[in-house]
XYZ file of C-alpha atoms in Angstrom:
563
model
C 0.005 0.014 0.000
C 1.175 3.602 -0.577
C 2.561 5.456 2.423
C 1.701 8.783 4.065
C 4.029 10.369 6.616
C 2.905 11.692 9.977
C 4.755 13.609 12.648
C 5.375 11.585 15.833
C 4.727 13.978 18.701
C 2.176 14.079 21.589
C -1.035 14.908 19.739
C -3.814 12.964 21.477
C -5.646 10.116 19.773
C -3.407 9.279 16.813
C -4.536 5.658 16.656
C -7.897 6.591 15.167
C -6.229 8.713 12.464
C -3.936 5.812 11.588
C -6.997 3.524 11.415
C -8.782 6.002 9.136
C -5.757 6.295 6.841
C -5.472 2.501 6.626
C -9.207 2.252 5.996
C -8.811 4.292 2.757
C -5.853 2.190 1.558
C -2.673 3.814 2.893
C -0.108 3.007 5.570
C 1.553 5.423 7.960
C 5.251 5.958 8.330
C 6.295 8.107 11.323
C 8.460 11.162 11.137
C 10.603 10.854 14.285
C 13.153 13.630 13.653
C 13.175 16.879 11.657
C 15.531 15.540 8.976
C 12.924 12.865 8.045
C 10.551 15.555 6.778
C 12.908 16.472 3.932
C 13.953 12.905 3.108
C 10.604 11.117 3.133
C 9.151 9.849 -0.117
C 6.116 7.803 -1.115
C 6.994 4.079 -0.916
C 5.150 2.736 -3.936
C 6.074 1.212 -7.293
C 5.651 4.680 -8.846
C 8.697 6.924 -9.454
C 10.434 8.085 -6.296
C 10.467 11.744 -7.404
C 6.813 11.885 -6.244
C 7.374 13.319 -2.797
C 5.768 12.379 0.463
C 2.399 13.396 1.772
C 2.800 14.871 5.227
C 0.044 15.034 7.863
C 0.331 17.224 10.964
C -2.319 16.153 13.519
C -2.934 17.865 16.857
C -5.288 18.455 19.711
C -5.133 20.632 22.777
C -3.472 23.983 23.382
C -2.146 25.983 20.435
C 0.912 27.100 22.440
C 1.614 23.620 23.792
C 1.624 22.017 20.367
C 3.515 24.812 18.597
C 6.094 24.919 21.401
C 6.633 21.166 21.074
C 7.078 21.483 17.332
C 9.512 24.378 17.798
C 11.607 22.726 20.505
C 11.755 19.574 18.351
C 13.103 21.520 15.394
C 10.131 20.723 13.154
C 8.777 24.164 12.261
C 11.491 24.939 9.702
C 11.218 21.604 7.883
C 7.405 21.832 7.841
C 7.540 25.284 6.274
C 10.109 24.082 3.736
C 7.928 21.051 2.905
C 4.931 23.322 2.193
C 6.926 25.924 0.237
C 8.419 23.151 -1.908
C 4.910 22.263 -3.079
C 4.766 18.904 -1.350
C 1.309 17.662 -0.162
C 0.554 18.775 3.390
C -2.499 18.240 5.549
C -3.098 19.824 8.978
C -5.839 18.602 11.304
C -7.286 20.645 14.186
C -4.294 22.343 15.780
C -2.546 21.339 12.557
C -4.790 23.859 10.797
C -4.324 26.451 13.496
C -0.553 26.149 13.192
C -0.697 27.521 9.626
C -1.947 30.883 10.846
C -0.034 33.730 12.495
C -1.156 33.114 16.075
C -3.956 32.525 18.530
C -5.619 34.315 21.445
C -5.092 31.077 23.358
C -1.360 31.741 23.587
C -0.696 35.275 22.232
C 3.088 35.088 22.658
C 3.509 31.872 20.667
C 3.755 32.462 16.890
C 2.269 30.144 14.284
C 3.859 29.290 10.942
C 2.307 32.327 9.272
C 1.518 30.460 6.030
C -1.956 31.972 6.112
C -2.621 35.504 7.428
C -4.972 35.721 10.413
C -5.288 34.831 14.069
C -7.575 32.544 16.039
C -10.154 33.982 18.452
C -12.095 32.297 21.217
C -15.742 31.685 20.603
C -18.102 34.087 22.401
C -19.778 32.085 25.180
C -22.442 34.690 25.893
C -25.029 32.718 23.905
C -23.545 29.249 23.554
C -21.405 26.583 25.130
C -17.639 26.654 24.718
C -15.810 24.468 23.651
C -17.677 23.957 20.364
C -18.141 20.200 20.490
C -20.120 18.209 17.926
C -21.090 17.832 14.314
C -21.212 20.887 12.072
C -20.812 21.854 8.411
C -17.821 22.477 6.204
C -19.598 24.223 3.380
C -17.605 25.371 0.360
C -20.675 26.574 -1.564
C -20.264 30.278 -2.209
C -16.643 30.391 -1.143
C -14.557 30.302 -4.309
C -15.746 27.134 -6.064
C -18.973 26.993 -7.965
C -21.951 25.267 -6.449
C -21.351 22.127 -8.541
C -17.870 21.352 -7.294
C -16.414 19.838 -4.097
C -13.034 20.644 -2.612
C -11.183 17.570 -1.305
C -14.447 15.608 -0.939
C -16.192 18.161 1.242
C -19.971 18.014 0.885
C -22.436 20.694 2.101
C -24.900 17.914 2.965
C -22.410 16.187 5.297
C -21.526 16.956 8.892
C -18.076 16.810 10.440
C -16.877 16.488 14.005
C -15.415 19.587 15.630
C -13.991 20.009 19.124
C -12.285 23.339 19.814
C -12.632 26.658 21.707
C -10.665 28.839 19.272
C -11.362 29.401 15.585
C -10.381 31.555 12.644
C -13.224 34.012 11.939
C -14.329 33.968 8.326
C -14.138 37.302 6.546
C -15.602 37.213 3.057
C -13.053 37.565 0.270
C -10.003 37.969 2.511
C -8.648 34.450 2.054
C -10.035 33.951 -1.424
C -8.083 36.894 -2.888
C -4.908 35.025 -1.990
C -6.124 31.910 -3.764
C -7.392 29.905 -0.774
C -10.474 27.729 -1.043
C -12.548 28.077 2.123
C -15.146 25.850 3.771
C -17.056 27.435 6.620
C -19.166 26.429 9.544
C -21.446 28.490 11.743
C -21.720 28.295 15.527
C -24.358 30.581 16.944
C -23.834 33.890 15.223
C -20.156 33.226 14.366
C -18.988 31.973 10.996
C -15.504 30.425 11.055
C -13.068 28.544 8.885
C -13.830 24.820 8.944
C -11.307 23.912 6.235
C -8.881 25.723 3.979
C -7.043 24.561 0.855
C -4.729 25.861 -1.861
C -2.483 23.883 -4.183
C -0.630 21.303 -2.117
C -2.140 22.360 1.223
C -5.323 21.104 2.936
C -6.172 21.862 6.579
C -9.300 21.024 8.529
C -10.456 22.389 11.878
C -12.649 19.293 12.203
C -11.336 15.755 12.727
C -11.852 13.741 9.517
C -10.917 10.504 11.297
C -13.785 11.037 13.771
C -16.315 12.214 11.160
C -17.542 8.881 9.843
C -17.527 8.166 6.103
C -17.808 11.887 5.379
C -14.462 12.503 7.007
C -12.770 9.451 5.512
C -13.742 10.725 2.060
C -11.785 13.929 2.802
C -8.743 11.902 3.882
C -8.990 9.781 0.793
C -9.302 12.795 -1.539
C -6.209 14.404 0.004
C -4.164 11.221 -0.190
C -5.140 10.648 -3.816
C -4.635 14.300 -4.773
C -8.233 14.898 -5.794
C -8.640 18.532 -4.914
C -11.726 19.099 -7.077
C -14.649 16.707 -7.546
C -18.390 16.653 -8.002
C -20.881 17.416 -5.260
C -23.165 14.592 -4.206
C -26.906 15.156 -4.466
C -28.549 15.644 -1.096
C -31.674 13.560 -0.569
C -32.838 15.766 2.302
C -32.584 19.509 2.154
C -32.343 19.645 5.963
C -28.981 17.879 5.763
C -27.483 20.935 4.117
C -28.668 23.233 6.901
C -25.748 24.897 8.635
C -25.155 24.797 12.341
C -24.386 22.399 15.172
C -26.497 19.223 15.176
C -28.139 17.595 18.201
C -25.763 14.900 19.440
C -27.029 11.419 20.340
C -24.543 9.417 22.444
C -24.668 5.716 23.066
C -23.244 4.676 26.459
C -21.952 1.254 27.374
C -21.324 0.323 31.036
C -18.669 -2.323 30.882
C -17.693 -4.707 33.672
C -16.760 -8.328 34.291
C -19.595 -10.732 34.942
C -19.471 -13.575 37.435
C -17.680 -15.769 34.842
C -14.922 -13.171 34.339
C -16.018 -12.016 30.868
C -16.259 -8.335 29.909
C -19.863 -7.504 29.151
C -22.063 -4.510 28.622
C -24.507 -4.130 31.508
C -27.054 -1.647 32.751
C -28.241 -0.849 36.261
C -31.444 0.278 37.878
C -30.362 3.192 40.030
C -26.813 1.853 39.601
C -27.610 -1.763 40.604
C -26.432 -4.010 37.718
C -27.545 -7.328 39.101
C -30.728 -9.149 38.162
C -33.369 -9.198 40.897
C -33.373 -12.927 41.661
C -32.525 -15.298 44.442
C -33.466 -15.081 48.076
C -31.280 -12.030 48.666
C -32.414 -10.338 45.428
C -28.842 -10.311 44.102
C -28.716 -12.276 40.870
C -26.089 -12.379 38.180
C -24.685 -9.322 36.468
C -26.942 -8.331 33.527
C -25.230 -9.371 30.292
C -26.471 -7.247 27.411
C -23.749 -7.986 24.904
C -20.103 -7.632 23.932
C -18.651 -4.075 24.084
C -16.860 -3.982 20.719
C -19.778 -5.472 18.797
C -22.294 -3.187 20.422
C -20.235 -0.097 19.829
C -19.998 -0.946 16.088
C -23.763 -1.558 15.973
C -24.546 1.841 17.481
C -22.055 3.538 15.134
C -23.859 2.007 12.170
C -27.199 3.109 13.565
C -25.919 6.686 13.534
C -24.611 7.315 17.069
C -22.649 10.571 17.158
C -20.373 9.372 19.915
C -19.804 6.213 21.909
C -18.964 6.256 25.635
C -17.493 3.331 27.561
C -17.814 3.523 31.348
C -15.610 0.936 32.998
C -17.314 -0.050 36.229
C -14.879 -2.890 37.082
C -11.697 -2.348 39.008
C -8.780 -4.335 37.568
C -6.637 -4.146 40.685
C -4.587 -7.197 39.919
C -3.951 -6.325 36.273
C -0.930 -4.299 35.100
C -2.102 -0.968 33.720
C -0.588 -1.691 30.283
C -2.697 -4.849 30.074
C -6.010 -3.382 31.243
C -8.752 -5.000 29.139
C -10.360 -1.625 28.375
C -7.293 -0.671 26.351
C -7.882 -3.575 24.006
C -11.585 -2.725 23.745
C -10.641 0.813 22.630
C -8.035 -0.476 20.109
C -10.501 -2.884 18.512
C -13.398 -0.452 18.532
C -11.414 2.382 16.931
C -10.652 0.105 13.955
C -14.263 0.188 12.766
C -15.952 3.057 14.670
C -15.059 6.435 13.211
C -16.828 8.737 15.692
C -15.520 10.054 19.015
C -14.844 7.525 21.818
C -14.965 8.410 25.490
C -13.616 6.190 28.283
C -14.437 6.550 31.951
C -13.273 4.688 35.026
C -9.858 4.497 36.694
C -8.562 7.839 35.324
C -6.650 8.786 38.464
C -3.250 8.687 40.117
C -2.643 5.025 40.824
C -0.055 2.440 41.752
C 0.728 -0.331 39.248
C 1.053 -3.987 40.173
C 4.862 -3.629 40.377
C 4.524 -0.884 42.972
C 5.389 1.997 40.668
C 3.341 5.179 40.932
C 1.482 6.198 37.755
C 0.020 9.713 37.538
C -3.451 10.257 36.109
C -1.940 11.970 33.071
C -0.005 8.784 32.148
C -3.149 6.688 32.622
C -5.071 9.039 30.295
C -2.248 8.906 27.782
C -2.528 5.138 27.636
C -6.214 5.474 26.746
C -5.578 8.225 24.195
C -2.977 6.111 22.481
C -5.412 3.193 22.381
C -8.169 5.122 20.635
C -9.954 7.309 23.178
C -10.712 10.914 22.272
C -11.915 11.946 25.708
C -11.538 10.598 29.267
C -14.274 10.785 31.869
C -13.477 11.455 35.523
C -16.022 10.704 38.218
C -15.513 10.473 41.975
C -12.033 11.956 41.818
C -13.526 15.120 40.347
C -15.587 15.584 43.489
C -12.415 15.292 45.601
C -10.674 17.823 43.354
C -13.626 20.205 43.706
C -13.515 19.865 47.528
C -9.803 20.695 47.433
C -10.453 23.656 45.126
C -12.948 25.234 47.523
C -10.798 24.404 50.589
C -7.941 26.328 48.947
C -10.070 29.382 48.446
C -10.939 28.568 44.837
C -7.311 28.411 43.819
C -5.882 25.953 41.329
C -3.233 23.498 42.546
C -2.209 22.302 39.124
C -2.020 18.727 40.449
C -5.494 17.311 39.974
C -6.215 14.809 37.179
C -8.497 17.364 35.533
C -5.761 20.024 35.488
C -2.853 17.859 34.348
C -4.797 16.162 31.524
C -6.477 19.312 30.241
C -3.150 21.181 30.259
C -1.575 18.482 28.073
C -4.459 17.624 25.787
C -6.893 20.543 26.079
C -10.050 20.867 28.138
C -12.143 19.251 25.371
C -10.396 15.972 26.215
C -11.729 15.924 29.812
C -15.325 15.017 30.692
C -16.510 15.034 34.256
C -19.227 12.483 35.042
C -21.541 13.750 37.783
C -23.857 11.593 39.853
C -26.315 13.761 41.801
C -29.453 12.753 43.689
C -32.392 14.774 44.862
C -32.693 15.972 48.460
C -36.130 17.413 49.162
C -36.501 20.456 51.460
C -39.372 22.681 52.561
C -37.870 25.811 50.972
C -34.690 27.624 49.891
C -34.079 28.732 53.509
C -33.865 25.133 54.679
C -30.444 24.597 53.108
C -27.351 26.485 52.102
C -27.339 24.717 48.786
C -28.858 25.895 45.475
C -32.439 24.714 45.222
C -35.038 24.436 42.485
C -38.806 24.672 42.836
C -39.844 21.289 41.519
C -42.987 20.175 39.709
C -42.546 16.785 41.397
C -43.252 17.085 45.101
C -41.239 15.132 47.638
C -42.565 12.334 49.878
C -43.940 14.804 52.392
C -45.195 17.266 49.830
C -41.965 19.309 49.641
C -41.917 21.735 46.764
C -38.157 22.342 46.683
C -35.108 20.173 46.257
C -31.376 20.430 45.795
C -29.074 17.962 44.002
C -26.479 16.372 46.229
C -23.263 15.030 44.777
C -22.312 11.414 45.326
C -19.170 9.311 44.845
C -18.339 5.633 44.453
C -21.274 4.883 42.113
C -23.770 6.748 44.307
C -22.937 4.791 47.428
C -21.589 7.791 49.357
C -22.844 11.411 49.490
C -20.909 14.671 49.884
C -21.913 18.031 51.334
C -21.731 19.649 47.905
C -24.452 20.517 45.427
C -24.277 19.847 41.724
C -23.773 23.558 40.842
C -20.811 23.847 43.204
C -19.289 20.763 41.534
C -19.692 21.793 37.934
C -18.460 25.350 38.594
C -15.370 23.937 40.238
C -14.555 21.369 37.560
C -15.008 23.973 34.816
C -12.503 26.181 36.648
C -10.127 23.232 36.925
C -10.199 22.645 33.180
C -12.974 20.218 32.372
C -14.462 20.717 28.891
C -17.744 18.872 29.253
C -20.174 17.568 31.894
C -21.809 14.174 31.677
C -24.815 14.832 33.845
C -26.337 11.683 35.293
C -29.204 11.501 37.761
C -29.464 8.686 40.271
C -33.193 9.240 40.769
C -33.817 8.758 37.075
C -31.367 5.999 36.308
C -33.170 2.937 34.834
C -36.625 4.440 35.262
C -37.345 4.975 31.507
C -39.376 8.056 32.578
C -37.412 10.719 30.740
C -34.565 13.094 31.607
C -34.610 15.334 34.670
C -35.159 18.697 32.964
C -35.039 20.626 36.240
C -31.537 19.302 36.975
C -30.316 19.959 33.413
C -31.578 23.538 33.359
C -30.003 24.314 36.721
C -26.624 22.998 35.585
C -26.799 24.750 32.221
C -27.411 28.025 34.004
C -24.329 27.415 36.217
C -21.643 26.754 33.603
C -20.732 27.625 30.011
C -19.119 24.311 29.061
C -21.230 21.740 27.179
C -23.583 19.459 29.105
C -24.587 15.882 28.157
C -28.005 14.902 29.539
C -28.042 11.339 30.875
C -30.298 8.995 32.848
C -33.981 8.209 32.281
C -34.353 7.879 28.531
C -36.914 5.216 27.621
C -38.476 6.263 24.310
C -37.361 8.480 21.392
C -39.714 11.257 22.450
C -37.650 11.686 25.674
C -34.726 12.841 23.498
C -36.931 15.329 21.611
C -38.303 16.619 24.921
C -34.888 17.239 26.476
C -33.697 19.181 23.394
C -36.889 21.217 23.241
C -37.297 21.938 26.972
C -33.653 22.445 28.035
C -30.469 23.871 26.481
C -28.575 20.589 26.793
C -25.809 20.144 24.264
C -26.208 16.355 23.842
C -28.290 13.497 25.150
C -27.195 9.991 26.102
C -29.020 6.660 25.948
C -28.150 3.242 27.203
C -30.664 0.606 28.322
C -33.308 1.333 25.667
C -30.637 0.739 23.028
C -29.042 -2.306 24.696
C -32.367 -4.080 25.177
C -33.264 -3.529 21.522
C -36.386 -1.522 22.365
C -35.331 1.331 20.107
C -32.397 2.073 17.814
C -30.305 5.222 17.550
C -31.748 5.719 14.071
C -35.290 5.659 15.458
C -34.357 8.354 17.946
C -32.877 10.494 15.157
C -35.940 9.937 12.981
C -38.061 11.237 15.844
C -35.878 14.325 16.163
C -36.219 15.003 12.423
C -39.989 14.775 12.717
C -39.803 17.437 15.482
C -37.798 19.727 13.194
C -34.481 19.280 14.995
C -31.178 19.235 13.101
C -29.275 15.963 13.246
C -26.414 14.203 11.475
C -27.431 11.456 9.065
C -25.319 8.346 9.015
C -23.384 7.872 5.789
C -22.631 4.277 4.908
C -20.503 4.516 1.761
C -17.046 5.848 1.345
């Protein structure tokens, strides 16, 4: 197979990009030192004067990535590669690196190949980071309406995850010969992709954008800058803006026979109600890798694995969840999140392993985000005890500093505590439509740890405010009272949390029918909604949920089967 070259530096989930490249018929050769950039060639039977295709991936902080490239001596060879007319593709921070600089790190210069600077999204009317599926629309920007640039289609959606973007200014880039694809987030239009001659760069992640993204990779690798547009079967698909995200969640643990299975609890109890003590076997709803692939093919926008088994006697490098991620990322080309065990730990040989190193193992195995649960509550307690000052030592801080806050999800497990009124507690209350056991009209949401088994004197708003300050980029908002009830999401909880923080929120717990997803998007400002049991039991598919959302007039991403 022909070869594409990729820079070998810390850039998050590279495994999925390698899998995507291999899926379209290429192999990856790593650039391990600056001199390799100039010497690399395509290893095929074709003449060797056809030079290498170079890909610069990247996630996280602009300054962190650019500083790494600079200290490694790569910036000069990359610039020379581009100026020599050799094929170059930048992804995410790889796109940002082409510009002059970024508000994220004003003192760190970019390559300056393209004039302009990145600005942070305005969070006055929307969540930041911008996470999810959006357009990359070239129509009206340079090319005629009948042509596609590097496989980009206005009817397709692509996966973005970033807080900083290049604002689009009509005609500015085009007058220098750049082809531009834009996306719109709230009232802001920004550069989703940019191309000219030998250069293609995308703000979105093609390797996490399903078949739509793999088509872009394939077009770049085959040098097909211009091609025909596909006909859209549904005019709504071409509508610009962020889609409603549907996430499939798989709770993974060992059953009593020692096999890893997907399970689901009722208020966090995963055992069947049988036997004299009511504690039957662990519910076995399927195999993790197979089920993840099934949900991907049904149109899931993300897949989340929550590891609820502790592998205390297993070396970290051999943790079974790493293999699940590796195998899943070979066939599932949407974002993968892993939760469970992302903390400072001690390996079986007695060596101490910081949370950042644990997270790195998961990123290298195919994860795009890590989810932190009980340890986030401890970090929040420490944050308030220190007078709301950052220590720099928590798992949230160390991971977000290395990989960006979009790589850190905090999973929150609150439960209702009913009170007679706001004066009955120091915590933030809501006036509820669902009265308590003694007719109470108010409640607050108490944080729990260890799978809901222990409570803390902290309300959910205090927790999410703290973790956002520590560097979390997203909240996975569970609800113990709703878990396994199939009665719909807790809108009161979701609205309270959305009012407290600007980072995206994923609604979880309680979904039983497709209409519950439509309700949560219509009655709250949630950024995404998660389902589990209703999918695992085969009662409804992800596609049926999305069909319901379309009927309600909500914008979603359609699954694309063909490359």
